[in-house]
Amino acid sequence: MGTLFLVATPIGNLRDISQRALDALHQADLIACEDTRETIKLLNHLGIQKALTSYHEFNEQKKAEELAERLAGDTKIALVSDAGMPAISDPGYRLVRLCRKREIPVVAIPGPNAALTALAASGLPSDQFMFIGFLPSKKNARRQKLMDLANIACTLVLYEAPHRIEASLEDIQEVLGDREVCVARELTKIHEAYLFGKLSEVRKKIKPIGEFVVVLAESEQRQEKQAPLSRDDVLKKLGMTRNELYDLFFKKKISE
Ligand code: SAM
């Protein structure tokens, strides 16, 4: 039986290729990729020559079956996407599922991923997060999806295309409120940049060029509701000093 290698490739900086990714690409009999033109650029840079076949969202179902049959023989296939981790907002899931069902070995070779890179660098809580992938492209469907996300109590991580980033951020602010956000642009590339702040502020500064990950904080009202207030927080909210609060209780007790 063959093996399916899920090979993560750089999301910008070509030096992010791992040693294991190189080994798998060298070992593979065949490389299945989204866009052969993109993958050839990478392989040329790495000095690797291999047979390529295209596996993308439009031929995924049919091609998954074809590749699974070859894997059931003894072909070693490396699956790569245009950038980052295959099967994460990219084709791959169907093929991996077929392999699991048919007990064909799958080896994941981890590496660059835009969502995790942006989350780690965002400064927003990363102990719990939800990866949303792309929001729907149509406004109504996008707003509906955002309404569904309104009560999710953790950091949200979204992908967005440059021609939709402004419209999406506008909808996010309107539906989910003026939350804190970190918009990561062109990660690991020359023009890498982060915009951090309230959505309303970030929206004024954003230039819709490049690739984007949006890391969105949980709503502040929710955070406040969940976190127990410290004594100092209570005093701040009441606008009182400790002594004033003490006096209030003490006098109330005497008068009772
Ligand atoms: N499989 C990829 C991964 O592991 O990150 C994601 C593929 S998804 C089709 C492409 C989206 O990922 C882009 O539209 C963008 O939102 C995000 N992305 C990919 N590379 C990026 C980069 N260098 N900087 C910022 N976002 C990036």
PDB file of N, CA and C and ligand atoms in Angstrom, residues 8-13 34 81-91 111-118 131 133-134 158-162 184-189 192 210-214, ligand 1:
ATOM      1  N   ALA A   8       2.813  20.510   4.208  1.00  0.00           N
ATOM      2  CA  ALA A   8       2.625  21.966   4.357  1.00  0.00           C
ATOM      3  C   ALA A   8       3.741  22.685   3.612  1.00  0.00           C
ATOM      4  N   THR A   9       3.356  23.734   2.893  1.00  0.00           N
ATOM      5  CA  THR A   9       4.360  24.517   2.149  1.00  0.00           C
ATOM      6  C   THR A   9       4.284  25.982   2.618  1.00  0.00           C
ATOM      7  N   PRO A  10       5.286  26.794   2.324  1.00  0.00           N
ATOM      8  CA  PRO A  10       5.317  28.174   2.825  1.00  0.00           C
ATOM      9  C   PRO A  10       4.078  29.004   2.437  1.00  0.00           C
ATOM     10  N   ILE A  11       3.713  29.942   3.316  1.00  0.00           N
ATOM     11  CA  ILE A  11       2.623  30.871   2.993  1.00  0.00           C
ATOM     12  C   ILE A  11       3.190  32.192   2.466  1.00  0.00           C
ATOM     13  N   GLY A  12       4.450  32.243   2.239  1.00  0.00           N
ATOM     14  CA  GLY A  12       5.085  33.461   1.724  1.00  0.00           C
ATOM     15  C   GLY A  12       6.584  33.225   1.664  1.00  0.00           C
ATOM     16  N   ASN A  13       7.183  33.193   2.825  1.00  0.00           N
ATOM     17  CA  ASN A  13       8.637  33.068   2.909  1.00  0.00           C
ATOM     18  C   ASN A  13       9.077  31.636   2.602  1.00  0.00           C
ATOM     19  N   GLU A  34      -2.822  21.984  -6.132  1.00  0.00           N
ATOM     20  CA  GLU A  34      -3.987  22.759  -6.572  1.00  0.00           C
ATOM     21  C   GLU A  34      -3.755  23.326  -7.957  1.00  0.00           C
ATOM     22  N   SER A  81      -0.971  22.246  -1.203  1.00  0.00           N
ATOM     23  CA  SER A  81      -1.882  23.256  -1.740  1.00  0.00           C
ATOM     24  C   SER A  81      -1.036  24.433  -2.216  1.00  0.00           C
ATOM     25  N   ASP A  82      -1.689  25.495  -2.691  1.00  0.00           N
ATOM     26  CA  ASP A  82      -0.904  26.620  -3.207  1.00  0.00           C
ATOM     27  C   ASP A  82      -0.010  27.206  -2.114  1.00  0.00           C
ATOM     28  N   ALA A  83      -0.515  27.169  -0.879  1.00  0.00           N
ATOM     29  CA  ALA A  83       0.256  27.691   0.245  1.00  0.00           C
ATOM     30  C   ALA A  83      -0.300  27.119   1.534  1.00  0.00           C
ATOM     31  N   GLY A  84       0.588  26.871   2.484  1.00  0.00           N
ATOM     32  CA  GLY A  84       0.137  26.453   3.807  1.00  0.00           C
ATOM     33  C   GLY A  84      -0.198  24.979   3.907  1.00  0.00           C
ATOM     34  N   MET A  85      -1.099  24.698   4.846  1.00  0.00           N
ATOM     35  CA  MET A  85      -1.425  23.305   5.178  1.00  0.00           C
ATOM     36  C   MET A  85      -2.549  22.798   4.281  1.00  0.00           C
ATOM     37  N   PRO A  86      -2.302  21.729   3.512  1.00  0.00           N
ATOM     38  CA  PRO A  86      -3.394  21.202   2.688  1.00  0.00           C
ATOM     39  C   PRO A  86      -4.556  20.757   3.576  1.00  0.00           C
ATOM     40  N   ALA A  87      -5.746  20.813   3.040  1.00  0.00           N
ATOM     41  CA  ALA A  87      -6.991  20.410   3.725  1.00  0.00           C
ATOM     42  C   ALA A  87      -7.507  21.461   4.713  1.00  0.00           C
ATOM     43  N   ILE A  88      -6.769  22.546   4.921  1.00  0.00           N
ATOM     44  CA  ILE A  88      -7.268  23.620   5.791  1.00  0.00           C
ATOM     45  C   ILE A  88      -7.705  24.770   4.885  1.00  0.00           C
ATOM     46  N   SER A  89      -9.038  24.901   4.708  1.00  0.00           N
ATOM     47  CA  SER A  89      -9.602  25.857   3.736  1.00  0.00           C
ATOM     48  C   SER A  89      -9.014  25.627   2.352  1.00  0.00           C
ATOM     49  N   ASP A  90      -8.672  24.427   2.072  1.00  0.00           N
ATOM     50  CA  ASP A  90      -8.067  24.037   0.799  1.00  0.00           C
ATOM     51  C   ASP A  90      -8.511  22.625   0.486  1.00  0.00           C
ATOM     52  N   PRO A  91      -8.427  22.196  -0.772  1.00  0.00           N
ATOM     53  CA  PRO A  91      -8.801  20.812  -1.077  1.00  0.00           C
ATOM     54  C   PRO A  91      -7.915  19.819  -0.315  1.00  0.00           C
ATOM     55  N   GLY A 111       3.368  22.400   9.170  1.00  0.00           N
ATOM     56  CA  GLY A 111       4.220  23.528   8.787  1.00  0.00           C
ATOM     57  C   GLY A 111       3.396  24.790   8.755  1.00  0.00           C
ATOM     58  N   PRO A 112       3.755  25.745   7.886  1.00  0.00           N
ATOM     59  CA  PRO A 112       3.088  27.043   7.880  1.00  0.00           C
ATOM     60  C   PRO A 112       1.579  26.948   7.710  1.00  0.00           C
ATOM     61  N   ASN A 113       0.889  27.796   8.435  1.00  0.00           N
ATOM     62  CA  ASN A 113      -0.572  27.905   8.322  1.00  0.00           C
ATOM     63  C   ASN A 113      -0.924  29.343   8.678  1.00  0.00           C
ATOM     64  N   ALA A 114      -1.700  29.990   7.808  1.00  0.00           N
ATOM     65  CA  ALA A 114      -1.964  31.419   7.989  1.00  0.00           C
ATOM     66  C   ALA A 114      -2.791  31.684   9.257  1.00  0.00           C
ATOM     67  N   ALA A 115      -3.780  30.842   9.528  1.00  0.00           N
ATOM     68  CA  ALA A 115      -4.673  31.088  10.670  1.00  0.00           C
ATOM     69  C   ALA A 115      -3.903  31.054  11.993  1.00  0.00           C
ATOM     70  N   LEU A 116      -3.117  30.014  12.183  1.00  0.00           N
ATOM     71  CA  LEU A 116      -2.397  29.883  13.460  1.00  0.00           C
ATOM     72  C   LEU A 116      -1.295  30.925  13.598  1.00  0.00           C
ATOM     73  N   THR A 117      -0.669  31.267  12.480  1.00  0.00           N
ATOM     74  CA  THR A 117       0.395  32.286  12.538  1.00  0.00           C
ATOM     75  C   THR A 117      -0.221  33.622  12.974  1.00  0.00           C
ATOM     76  N   ALA A 118      -1.366  33.975  12.376  1.00  0.00           N
ATOM     77  CA  ALA A 118      -2.017  35.251  12.721  1.00  0.00           C
ATOM     78  C   ALA A 118      -2.521  35.226  14.165  1.00  0.00           C
ATOM     79  N   PHE A 131     -12.026  28.554  14.339  1.00  0.00           N
ATOM     80  CA  PHE A 131     -11.581  28.858  12.982  1.00  0.00           C
ATOM     81  C   PHE A 131     -12.805  28.841  12.075  1.00  0.00           C
ATOM     82  N   GLY A 133     -12.719  30.082   8.728  1.00  0.00           N
ATOM     83  CA  GLY A 133     -12.398  30.007   7.297  1.00  0.00           C
ATOM     84  C   GLY A 133     -12.954  31.252   6.615  1.00  0.00           C
ATOM     85  N   PHE A 134     -13.429  31.111   5.389  1.00  0.00           N
ATOM     86  CA  PHE A 134     -13.966  32.270   4.651  1.00  0.00           C
ATOM     87  C   PHE A 134     -15.436  32.487   4.997  1.00  0.00           C
ATOM     88  N   LEU A 158     -10.698  34.296  10.909  1.00  0.00           N
ATOM     89  CA  LEU A 158     -11.323  34.243   9.576  1.00  0.00           C
ATOM     90  C   LEU A 158     -10.296  34.516   8.480  1.00  0.00           C
ATOM     91  N   TYR A 159     -10.523  33.920   7.328  1.00  0.00           N
ATOM     92  CA  TYR A 159      -9.743  34.255   6.143  1.00  0.00           C
ATOM     93  C   TYR A 159     -10.569  35.228   5.303  1.00  0.00           C
ATOM     94  N   GLU A 160      -9.870  36.127   4.603  1.00  0.00           N
ATOM     95  CA  GLU A 160     -10.617  36.999   3.690  1.00  0.00           C
ATOM     96  C   GLU A 160      -9.778  37.401   2.493  1.00  0.00           C
ATOM     97  N   ALA A 161     -10.463  37.524   1.366  1.00  0.00           N
ATOM     98  CA  ALA A 161      -9.796  37.923   0.115  1.00  0.00           C
ATOM     99  C   ALA A 161      -9.706  39.446   0.069  1.00  0.00           C
ATOM    100  N   PRO A 162      -8.695  39.989  -0.635  1.00  0.00           N
ATOM    101  CA  PRO A 162      -8.504  41.444  -0.644  1.00  0.00           C
ATOM    102  C   PRO A 162      -9.715  42.216  -1.167  1.00  0.00           C
ATOM    103  N   ALA A 184      -4.173  40.586  10.122  1.00  0.00           N
ATOM    104  CA  ALA A 184      -2.809  40.249   9.700  1.00  0.00           C
ATOM    105  C   ALA A 184      -2.771  40.199   8.180  1.00  0.00           C
ATOM    106  N   ARG A 185      -1.806  40.893   7.621  1.00  0.00           N
ATOM    107  CA  ARG A 185      -1.734  40.988   6.161  1.00  0.00           C
ATOM    108  C   ARG A 185      -0.372  40.491   5.676  1.00  0.00           C
ATOM    109  N   GLU A 186      -0.390  39.712   4.587  1.00  0.00           N
ATOM    110  CA  GLU A 186       0.854  39.282   3.924  1.00  0.00           C
ATOM    111  C   GLU A 186       1.848  38.633   4.901  1.00  0.00           C
ATOM    112  N   LEU A 187       1.351  37.691   5.679  1.00  0.00           N
ATOM    113  CA  LEU A 187       2.195  37.037   6.682  1.00  0.00           C
ATOM    114  C   LEU A 187       3.439  36.410   6.052  1.00  0.00           C
ATOM    115  N   THR A 188       4.537  36.595   6.710  1.00  0.00           N
ATOM    116  CA  THR A 188       5.871  36.062   6.333  1.00  0.00           C
ATOM    117  C   THR A 188       6.419  36.663   5.031  1.00  0.00           C
ATOM    118  N   LYS A 189       5.683  37.629   4.443  1.00  0.00           N
ATOM    119  CA  LYS A 189       6.163  38.240   3.185  1.00  0.00           C
ATOM    120  C   LYS A 189       6.803  39.602   3.475  1.00  0.00           C
ATOM    121  N   GLU A 192       4.569  42.224   5.207  1.00  0.00           N
ATOM    122  CA  GLU A 192       3.799  41.737   6.369  1.00  0.00           C
ATOM    123  C   GLU A 192       3.419  42.925   7.265  1.00  0.00           C
ATOM    124  N   GLY A 210      -3.319  42.381  -0.902  1.00  0.00           N
ATOM    125  CA  GLY A 210      -2.602  41.273  -0.263  1.00  0.00           C
ATOM    126  C   GLY A 210      -3.552  40.239   0.316  1.00  0.00           C
ATOM    127  N   GLU A 211      -2.993  39.343   1.133  1.00  0.00           N
ATOM    128  CA  GLU A 211      -3.804  38.275   1.729  1.00  0.00           C
ATOM    129  C   GLU A 211      -4.040  38.610   3.200  1.00  0.00           C
ATOM    130  N   PHE A 212      -5.235  38.244   3.689  1.00  0.00           N
ATOM    131  CA  PHE A 212      -5.605  38.681   5.041  1.00  0.00           C
ATOM    132  C   PHE A 212      -6.101  37.547   5.932  1.00  0.00           C
ATOM    133  N   VAL A 213      -5.745  37.650   7.212  1.00  0.00           N
ATOM    134  CA  VAL A 213      -6.399  36.849   8.245  1.00  0.00           C
ATOM    135  C   VAL A 213      -6.955  37.840   9.267  1.00  0.00           C
ATOM    136  N   VAL A 214      -8.214  37.649   9.632  1.00  0.00           N
ATOM    137  CA  VAL A 214      -8.861  38.528  10.606  1.00  0.00           C
ATOM    138  C   VAL A 214      -9.001  37.744  11.914  1.00  0.00           C
TER     139      VAL A 214
HETATM  140  N1  SAM B   1      -4.189  26.169   3.559  1.00  0.00           N
HETATM  141  C1  SAM B   1      -3.826  27.542   3.831  1.00  0.00           C
HETATM  142  C2  SAM B   1      -3.252  27.642   5.229  1.00  0.00           C
HETATM  143  O1  SAM B   1      -2.886  26.620   5.808  1.00  0.00           O
HETATM  144  O2  SAM B   1      -3.103  28.758   5.741  1.00  0.00           O
HETATM  145  C3  SAM B   1      -5.018  28.476   3.635  1.00  0.00           C
HETATM  146  C4  SAM B   1      -5.536  28.479   2.237  1.00  0.00           C
HETATM  147  S1  SAM B   1      -6.868  29.555   1.947  1.00  0.00           S
HETATM  148  C5  SAM B   1      -7.413  29.044   0.371  1.00  0.00           C
HETATM  149  C6  SAM B   1      -6.080  31.038   1.478  1.00  0.00           C
HETATM  150  C7  SAM B   1      -6.339  32.163   2.479  1.00  0.00           C
HETATM  151  O3  SAM B   1      -5.456  32.028   3.585  1.00  0.00           O
HETATM  152  C8  SAM B   1      -6.060  33.541   1.922  1.00  0.00           C
HETATM  153  O4  SAM B   1      -7.182  34.051   1.211  1.00  0.00           O
HETATM  154  C9  SAM B   1      -5.791  34.335   3.182  1.00  0.00           C
HETATM  155  O5  SAM B   1      -6.999  34.671   3.822  1.00  0.00           O
HETATM  156  C10 SAM B   1      -5.047  33.303   4.023  1.00  0.00           C
HETATM  157  N2  SAM B   1      -3.594  33.423   3.780  1.00  0.00           N
HETATM  158  C11 SAM B   1      -2.805  32.564   3.110  1.00  0.00           C
HETATM  159  N3  SAM B   1      -1.533  33.015   3.111  1.00  0.00           N
HETATM  160  C12 SAM B   1      -1.534  34.173   3.790  1.00  0.00           C
HETATM  161  C13 SAM B   1      -0.529  35.128   4.129  1.00  0.00           C
HETATM  162  N4  SAM B   1       0.732  34.974   3.762  1.00  0.00           N
HETATM  163  N5  SAM B   1      -0.892  36.206   4.865  1.00  0.00           N
HETATM  164  C14 SAM B   1      -2.172  36.382   5.254  1.00  0.00           C
HETATM  165  N6  SAM B   1      -3.164  35.525   4.953  1.00  0.00           N
HETATM  166  C15 SAM B   1      -2.844  34.440   4.238  1.00  0.00           C
END
